[in-house]
Amino acid sequence: MTVRVRFAPSPTGEPHIGNVRTVVFNWLFARKMGGRFILRIEDTDRTRYQPESIPIIMEGLRWLGLDWDEGPGLEELRRSGVENAEAYGVGGPHGPYVQSERLERYREVAEELVERGWAYRCNCSPERLERVRRMQRARKLPVMYDRHCRDLPPGAVSPDEPHVIRLKVPLTGQTVVHDVIKGDVVYDNAGIDDQVLLKSDGFPTYHLAVVVDDHDMRITHIIRADHWIPSTPKHILMYEALGWDIPTYCHVPLVLGEDGKPLAKRHGATSVTQFRDQGYLPEALFNFLALLGWAPGEGEEQEIFGREELIERFDLFRVNRAPATFSYSKLDWMNGVYIRGLSQDDLLERLIPVWQRAGLVPDPCPEDMRATLRRVVPLVQERLKRLTDVVDLTEFFFSEIEPPSAVLLMQKGLDAGQSLEVLRRARYVLTQVEDFSEERVEGVLRGLVEEMGLKNRQVFGVIRVATTGKKVSPPLFGTLSILGRQRVLARLEAAEAVLGVSSKS
Ligand code: GLU
Ligand code: ZN
């Protein structure tokens, strides 16, 4: 049996990162088992439908390297209004993979369930249903359909009048969900609602569509979020009614924030697009998500795993039963590790768009500028947790800086006069120095420290603030060398003017 798994997003906005973690599990399992990973768009909830989210979802998957083997084809995507359909359409033998294109099929199955005595037509008015609900609430009864139309004589509700089709859930007995992660979860049938399967507008509900599609698309393992488990007994009843094989269920626990509450916007980024824009590397986020609720071994200390290694070691049966905690600081740490592991050329290519988005570098990046940027990369590589950190860290390379305040310029143990003296002498030696290579600059400035009998951090501190405007910067000598003689001397002079005024006052 070939393993076939799916990701079945509803296009109602950007997928939540917790959902994407579940996609990572699906993908890893498919790749490990030599199976197929299928993308299906569940767009039957027309009130929440946002077609723009389809390409966003696909772009997010692609960015993370979660390629799908079957999914909406070119024409399906075009009909869904996806502009760049050529980029994403793959198709496959079990399509269409967009649910709104499968309405006929859902109706057919719903009718089959009616014929087999497993479903029935219901023409209760919304007002009646609302009355029933109100009464149930008032009496503190479970809120569910009162089965009013369940035992009407055949033909009492005509197929031609507006009606819904409901599942005829047995009134006794139990339905058991065998779940890979949770074990057996038992539901009393008496507590299961006679779920609407087909709505009066001809659209299926999620429950009908998901069962039909998972069957038609030969899905073998349903790996999805925890909160779908109460729906699963309804699905199992349908599989049984239709005589279809029941797939293996695997309900994955939620992702929580560090306060133990479901991960939400107030915790930080929650969509793939946000993580990308905040400067996370896809390979780092992928590694991080794979370890969110799963670990390759008991007490395993290693946390950095390449894609191939994760595929090899992934084990669906070892997914945690407890909810996973999303630690942004751990992700930052991991991202930093990945950034440090990049080649300088690779990092340069990833930083250029970040600088461009910040308006520091023109698009396209001119060649001579690229050469300068290439020299900046080794200075910042060790210091970045996110790619976007580079903006703050390097802004002073691209634009003029405001002369820093005297307070910022003065270093511990130096007054304004002494700080001014440092700057004057630094300007002198840097005017004299033969060339502005990192080595030469370092040589003369270290000489200056010695000559003045001060500490490294005092002398270098004043010069750093004067030339970068910041207390923390990339390594000083490399920075000065890239800034170049002219700009360095001008910035020193501007800072001298600031200190000159305050040393007199
Ligand atoms: N369309 C459902 C969702 O938005 C899919 C649930 C499932 O995987 O069965 O999450
Ligand atoms: Zn009814």
XYZ file of C-alpha atoms and ligand atoms in Angstrom:
516
model
C 0.000 0.000 0.000
C 1.340 3.376 -0.931
C 0.997 5.927 1.823
C -1.132 8.879 0.733
C -1.603 11.861 3.016
C -3.108 15.261 2.468
C -3.227 18.846 3.570
C -6.748 20.168 3.107
C -6.794 23.857 3.957
C -9.904 25.976 3.818
C -9.020 29.157 1.936
C -10.241 31.489 4.654
C -7.014 33.366 5.293
C -3.402 32.562 5.943
C -2.816 29.172 7.486
C -1.872 29.299 11.147
C 1.658 28.168 11.949
C 0.243 25.393 14.152
C -1.503 24.054 11.078
C 1.674 24.329 9.084
C 3.456 22.232 11.705
C 0.825 19.551 10.999
C 1.579 19.898 7.297
C 5.256 19.317 8.063
C 4.323 16.064 9.809
C 2.228 14.997 6.818
C 4.998 15.834 4.419
C 7.730 14.112 6.443
C 5.605 11.000 6.771
C 4.894 10.904 3.027
C 8.537 11.383 2.144
C 9.726 8.855 4.671
C 7.301 6.210 3.440
C 7.935 6.921 -0.222
C 4.300 8.007 -0.376
C 2.348 10.878 -1.882
C 1.515 14.218 -0.369
C -1.694 15.726 -1.711
C -2.985 19.285 -1.536
C -6.733 19.794 -1.582
C -8.566 23.072 -1.342
C -11.664 22.870 0.857
C -13.627 25.865 -0.322
C -17.190 24.792 0.434
C -17.741 27.312 3.204
C -18.667 30.144 0.889
C -19.274 32.662 3.666
C -15.661 32.525 4.834
C -14.158 31.974 1.375
C -11.171 34.198 0.529
C -9.813 33.180 -2.868
C -6.700 35.332 -2.373
C -5.562 32.963 0.315
C -5.099 30.070 -2.135
C -1.850 31.383 -3.661
C -0.707 32.526 -0.211
C -1.123 29.010 1.114
C 0.688 27.493 -1.858
C 3.493 30.033 -1.716
C 3.980 29.315 1.987
C 4.249 25.583 1.346
C 6.646 26.132 -1.490
C 8.820 28.507 0.516
C 9.136 25.867 3.235
C 9.995 23.229 0.649
C 6.772 21.271 1.220
C 6.202 20.191 -2.355
C 2.968 18.377 -3.199
C 2.629 15.467 -5.603
C -1.007 15.991 -6.478
C -3.147 19.058 -6.133
C -5.269 21.566 -8.005
C -4.483 21.685 -11.685
C -3.941 24.737 -13.809
C -7.563 25.099 -14.881
C -8.948 24.522 -11.405
C -6.718 27.256 -10.066
C -7.662 29.622 -12.873
C -11.323 29.078 -12.165
C -10.616 29.837 -8.504
C -9.201 33.164 -9.628
C -5.538 32.389 -8.922
C -3.526 34.761 -11.090
C -0.244 32.953 -11.171
C -1.828 29.548 -11.740
C 0.993 28.238 -13.983
C 3.338 28.447 -11.017
C 1.319 26.090 -8.885
C -0.948 23.836 -10.930
C 0.112 20.193 -10.704
C -3.129 18.212 -11.093
C -3.202 14.464 -10.637
C -5.263 11.326 -11.283
C -7.857 11.855 -8.522
C -8.975 15.408 -9.182
C -10.473 17.849 -9.192
C -8.646 18.879 -6.013
C -10.809 21.915 -5.364
C -13.999 20.969 -3.574
C -16.295 23.474 -5.269
C -15.579 21.539 -8.477
C -16.844 18.280 -6.999
C -20.396 19.227 -6.021
C -21.956 16.554 -8.245
C -19.968 13.866 -6.550
C -21.031 14.959 -3.052
C -24.686 14.994 -4.055
C -24.311 11.524 -5.514
C -22.885 10.158 -2.257
C -25.470 11.965 -0.135
C -28.235 10.412 -2.236
C -26.610 7.041 -1.912
C -26.651 7.412 1.869
C -30.346 8.281 1.742
C -31.006 5.214 -0.383
C -29.126 2.987 1.987
C -31.134 4.324 4.911
C -28.137 6.130 6.438
C -29.302 9.636 5.756
C -32.579 11.471 5.412
C -34.060 14.637 4.016
C -34.983 17.397 6.420
C -36.993 20.494 5.525
C -37.125 22.065 8.974
C -37.210 25.816 8.717
C -34.408 27.863 10.270
C -37.023 29.306 12.650
C -38.012 25.873 13.849
C -34.386 24.855 14.356
C -33.766 28.036 16.313
C -36.818 27.348 18.529
C -35.530 23.848 19.262
C -32.112 25.172 20.170
C -33.558 27.804 22.471
C -35.673 25.250 24.233
C -32.683 22.936 24.653
C -30.583 25.712 26.074
C -33.323 26.711 28.480
C -33.588 23.124 29.735
C -29.813 22.766 29.785
C -29.977 19.907 27.303
C -27.249 19.247 24.732
C -27.894 21.446 21.723
C -28.530 19.187 18.737
C -31.060 18.504 16.037
C -34.210 16.928 17.549
C -34.491 14.352 14.758
C -37.895 15.723 13.782
C -37.696 14.599 10.139
C -35.820 11.384 10.808
C -38.768 9.051 10.816
C -41.145 10.786 8.438
C -42.634 8.387 5.887
C -40.554 8.065 2.718
C -41.299 10.857 0.283
C -42.631 13.163 2.990
C -39.880 15.606 2.068
C -39.731 15.862 -1.707
C -36.309 15.943 -3.376
C -37.566 19.000 -5.254
C -38.315 21.242 -2.317
C -35.581 23.070 -0.408
C -34.104 20.712 2.147
C -30.910 19.427 3.670
C -29.674 15.855 3.931
C -28.734 14.676 7.409
C -26.747 11.710 8.635
C -28.894 9.132 10.433
C -26.669 8.457 13.420
C -27.587 5.239 15.250
C -29.391 5.945 18.510
C -27.533 3.293 20.464
C -24.090 1.783 20.557
C -20.699 3.405 20.369
C -18.289 4.536 17.714
C -14.602 4.170 18.402
C -11.893 6.277 16.843
C -8.647 4.316 16.735
C -6.068 7.039 16.795
C -2.350 6.573 16.351
C -1.537 9.237 18.926
C -4.503 9.249 21.263
C -5.306 5.551 21.293
C -8.969 4.532 21.246
C -11.433 7.349 21.787
C -14.979 6.108 22.385
C -18.121 8.081 21.537
C -21.692 7.195 22.482
C -23.763 7.383 19.328
C -26.684 8.839 21.284
C -24.622 11.995 21.812
C -23.744 12.479 18.141
C -25.803 15.000 16.210
C -27.646 14.056 13.027
C -25.131 16.121 11.112
C -26.149 18.035 7.998
C -24.220 16.536 5.080
C -25.649 18.416 2.145
C -26.926 21.954 2.538
C -30.012 23.319 0.809
C -27.811 25.305 -1.608
C -26.325 22.052 -2.872
C -22.982 22.542 -1.152
C -21.725 19.762 1.075
C -20.724 20.407 4.649
C -17.116 19.782 5.617
C -18.084 16.354 6.996
C -19.481 14.965 3.778
C -16.856 16.517 1.534
C -13.918 15.400 3.632
C -15.086 11.783 3.727
C -15.861 11.613 0.017
C -12.579 13.222 -0.955
C -10.383 11.282 1.424
C -11.949 8.132 0.013
C -11.837 9.171 -3.650
C -8.282 10.426 -3.314
C -7.249 7.146 -1.661
C -5.967 8.839 1.472
C -4.447 6.241 3.788
C -3.507 8.383 6.805
C -5.365 11.401 8.067
C -2.914 13.501 10.032
C -4.698 16.593 11.253
C -5.233 18.861 14.207
C -6.604 17.608 17.440
C -9.780 19.638 17.404
C -11.208 17.544 14.561
C -11.422 14.438 16.685
C -15.051 15.000 17.806
C -16.015 15.073 14.114
C -14.300 11.799 13.417
C -17.036 9.422 14.697
C -19.447 11.028 12.209
C -16.925 10.355 9.465
C -16.410 6.774 10.582
C -20.178 6.179 10.506
C -20.235 7.391 6.921
C -17.338 5.161 5.891
C -19.153 2.226 7.442
C -22.450 3.121 5.810
C -20.784 3.300 2.424
C -18.694 0.180 2.929
C -15.462 2.118 2.461
C -12.114 1.405 4.147
C -11.489 3.652 7.113
C -8.173 5.508 6.924
C -5.716 5.579 9.809
C -6.309 8.578 12.059
C -3.616 10.594 13.661
C -4.789 13.649 15.585
C -1.945 15.951 16.415
C -2.048 18.045 19.613
C -2.303 21.806 19.517
C 0.523 24.288 19.495
C 0.484 26.592 22.507
C 2.265 29.790 23.372
C 4.622 29.856 26.339
C 1.752 30.986 28.574
C -0.071 27.736 27.862
C -2.742 29.426 25.738
C -3.330 28.567 22.068
C -0.763 30.309 19.933
C -2.204 33.609 18.754
C -1.170 36.937 17.264
C -0.323 38.439 20.632
C 2.438 35.822 21.029
C 4.128 36.926 17.792
C 4.033 35.890 14.167
C 1.481 33.203 13.374
C 1.578 32.904 9.592
C 4.286 31.679 7.284
C 4.340 34.996 5.445
C 5.036 36.832 8.681
C 7.892 34.505 9.598
C 9.384 34.948 6.145
C 9.082 38.724 6.307
C 10.633 38.768 9.760
C 13.769 37.168 8.398
C 13.520 33.518 9.293
C 15.165 31.031 6.973
C 12.792 28.423 5.593
C 15.183 25.614 6.512
C 15.354 26.850 10.111
C 11.592 27.219 10.422
C 11.151 23.767 8.894
C 13.581 22.224 11.384
C 11.872 24.057 14.231
C 8.357 23.009 13.205
C 9.401 19.384 12.783
C 10.505 19.347 16.430
C 7.317 20.967 17.668
C 5.652 18.035 19.327
C 7.973 15.384 18.026
C 11.526 14.354 18.879
C 13.682 11.853 17.080
C 14.663 10.022 20.270
C 14.326 9.907 24.024
C 16.728 12.360 25.647
C 18.187 13.285 22.274
C 20.147 16.517 22.626
C 20.687 17.307 18.988
C 18.242 19.869 17.664
C 19.665 20.853 14.320
C 18.600 18.407 11.668
C 18.806 18.714 7.922
C 15.801 17.915 5.791
C 17.059 14.482 4.745
C 17.872 13.530 8.297
C 14.410 14.550 9.438
C 12.809 12.492 6.706
C 14.870 9.515 7.686
C 14.163 9.789 11.386
C 10.567 10.981 11.411
C 8.228 8.640 13.234
C 4.507 9.352 13.312
C 4.074 7.033 16.277
C 6.344 9.153 18.419
C 4.402 12.399 18.081
C 3.724 13.725 21.587
C 0.314 13.400 23.128
C 0.765 16.625 25.026
C 0.411 19.995 23.317
C 3.619 21.499 21.965
C 4.942 24.831 23.182
C 6.087 27.343 20.612
C 9.168 29.139 21.890
C 10.029 32.185 19.813
C 13.396 32.484 21.554
C 14.290 28.937 20.589
C 13.325 29.655 17.006
C 15.547 32.757 17.085
C 18.416 30.691 18.391
C 17.906 28.041 15.738
C 17.630 30.630 13.000
C 20.934 32.134 14.133
C 22.572 28.721 13.922
C 21.292 28.317 10.365
C 22.422 31.806 9.386
C 25.918 31.112 10.682
C 25.945 27.895 8.692
C 25.291 29.619 5.355
C 28.064 30.328 2.909
C 28.817 34.030 2.611
C 27.512 34.127 -0.936
C 24.292 32.451 0.049
C 23.806 34.817 2.957
C 24.506 37.787 0.686
C 21.787 36.680 -1.733
C 19.321 36.385 1.138
C 20.242 39.733 2.675
C 20.003 41.798 -0.496
C 16.179 41.563 -0.623
C 16.044 42.502 3.060
C 18.114 45.617 2.441
C 16.000 46.344 -0.592
C 12.762 46.068 1.335
C 14.171 48.486 3.902
C 14.927 50.911 1.081
C 18.690 50.779 1.677
C 19.664 49.085 -1.575
C 18.164 49.733 -5.009
C 16.520 46.929 -6.948
C 18.292 45.611 -8.950
C 21.411 45.922 -6.831
C 24.237 47.605 -8.792
C 27.403 45.498 -9.173
C 29.742 47.846 -7.296
C 27.328 47.968 -4.418
C 27.124 44.190 -4.400
C 30.888 44.107 -4.003
C 30.686 46.330 -0.933
C 27.829 44.306 0.495
C 29.870 41.171 0.060
C 32.425 42.686 2.445
C 29.687 43.498 4.977
C 28.436 39.910 5.143
C 31.258 38.375 7.204
C 30.995 41.267 9.655
C 27.349 40.598 10.424
C 26.987 36.848 9.963
C 27.765 35.994 13.589
C 25.426 38.629 14.907
C 22.167 37.928 13.106
C 19.316 36.027 14.664
C 16.951 37.066 11.913
C 17.892 38.302 8.480
C 16.019 41.507 9.217
C 18.403 42.305 12.104
C 20.799 43.377 9.383
C 18.859 46.573 8.767
C 19.534 48.111 12.169
C 23.001 46.703 12.264
C 24.158 48.153 8.967
C 21.985 51.180 8.265
C 24.903 53.540 8.852
C 26.711 52.079 5.835
C 24.002 53.285 3.509
C 23.015 56.694 4.730
C 24.484 59.616 6.581
C 24.131 59.480 10.338
C 23.027 62.168 12.728
C 26.047 63.255 14.796
C 25.645 61.254 18.027
C 25.000 63.029 21.310
C 27.867 63.771 23.697
C 26.369 61.383 26.241
C 26.456 58.537 23.739
C 29.983 59.423 22.674
C 31.552 59.573 26.113
C 32.805 56.214 27.316
C 33.124 54.990 30.853
C 35.979 56.787 32.557
C 36.383 59.478 29.889
C 35.048 62.999 30.086
C 34.133 65.122 27.085
C 37.614 66.569 26.790
C 39.332 63.188 26.802
C 36.825 61.747 24.366
C 37.448 64.694 22.083
C 41.146 64.055 22.332
C 40.640 60.430 21.275
C 38.678 61.510 18.234
C 41.213 64.146 17.180
C 44.094 61.776 17.420
C 42.162 59.027 15.694
C 41.373 61.387 12.866
C 45.015 62.283 12.630
C 46.289 58.709 12.415
C 43.539 57.720 10.026
C 44.426 60.629 7.790
C 48.013 59.509 7.763
C 47.505 55.784 7.380
C 48.786 54.434 4.088
C 45.637 52.675 3.017
C 42.287 51.922 4.586
C 42.557 48.152 4.734
C 41.214 46.484 7.837
C 44.754 45.525 8.942
C 46.195 49.015 8.594
C 43.257 50.619 10.359
C 43.529 48.138 13.179
C 47.288 48.745 13.416
C 47.097 52.494 13.831
C 44.155 52.411 16.221
C 45.783 49.831 18.474
C 48.880 52.044 18.420
C 46.717 54.929 19.519
C 45.344 52.980 22.509
C 48.870 52.314 23.644
C 50.051 55.850 23.111
C 47.190 57.343 25.071
C 47.390 54.774 27.850
C 43.666 54.132 27.673
C 41.611 50.970 27.419
C 40.616 49.356 24.112
C 36.939 49.685 24.849
C 37.313 53.400 25.645
C 39.124 54.360 22.478
C 37.263 51.982 20.186
C 33.988 52.867 21.906
C 34.234 56.583 21.091
C 35.244 55.859 17.519
C 32.466 53.310 17.115
C 29.764 55.706 18.274
C 31.206 58.532 16.200
C 31.270 56.526 12.969
C 28.198 54.281 13.312
C 25.981 56.247 15.684
C 25.582 53.124 17.819
C 27.087 51.501 20.858
C 26.865 48.113 19.229
C 28.049 47.622 15.691
C 29.741 45.065 13.494
C 33.470 44.610 14.260
C 35.044 48.063 14.217
C 38.085 47.762 11.936
C 36.223 45.974 9.162
C 33.429 48.491 9.487
C 35.791 51.480 9.173
C 37.525 49.907 6.227
C 34.236 49.466 4.375
C 33.009 52.954 5.267
C 36.197 54.269 3.715
C 38.523 57.053 4.662
C 36.450 59.951 3.533
C 33.285 59.073 5.391
C 35.149 58.012 8.521
C 37.070 61.282 8.717
C 33.937 63.322 8.140
C 32.019 61.474 10.860
C 34.893 61.829 13.318
C 34.988 65.523 12.646
C 31.245 65.901 13.132
C 31.493 64.092 16.470
C 34.404 66.288 17.487
C 32.204 69.301 16.952
C 29.605 67.849 19.313
C 32.176 67.164 21.994
C 33.945 70.466 21.389
C 30.798 72.326 22.354
C 30.131 70.237 25.424
C 33.740 70.226 26.666
C 33.702 74.035 26.713
C 30.367 74.317 28.488
N -10.577 22.065 5.753
C -10.287 21.595 7.076
C -9.446 22.675 7.752
O -9.557 23.779 7.410
C -9.553 20.270 7.004
C -9.630 19.461 8.240
C -9.097 18.064 7.997
O -7.879 17.951 7.834
O -9.890 17.149 7.942
O -8.680 22.493 8.640
Zn -36.236 18.455 9.720
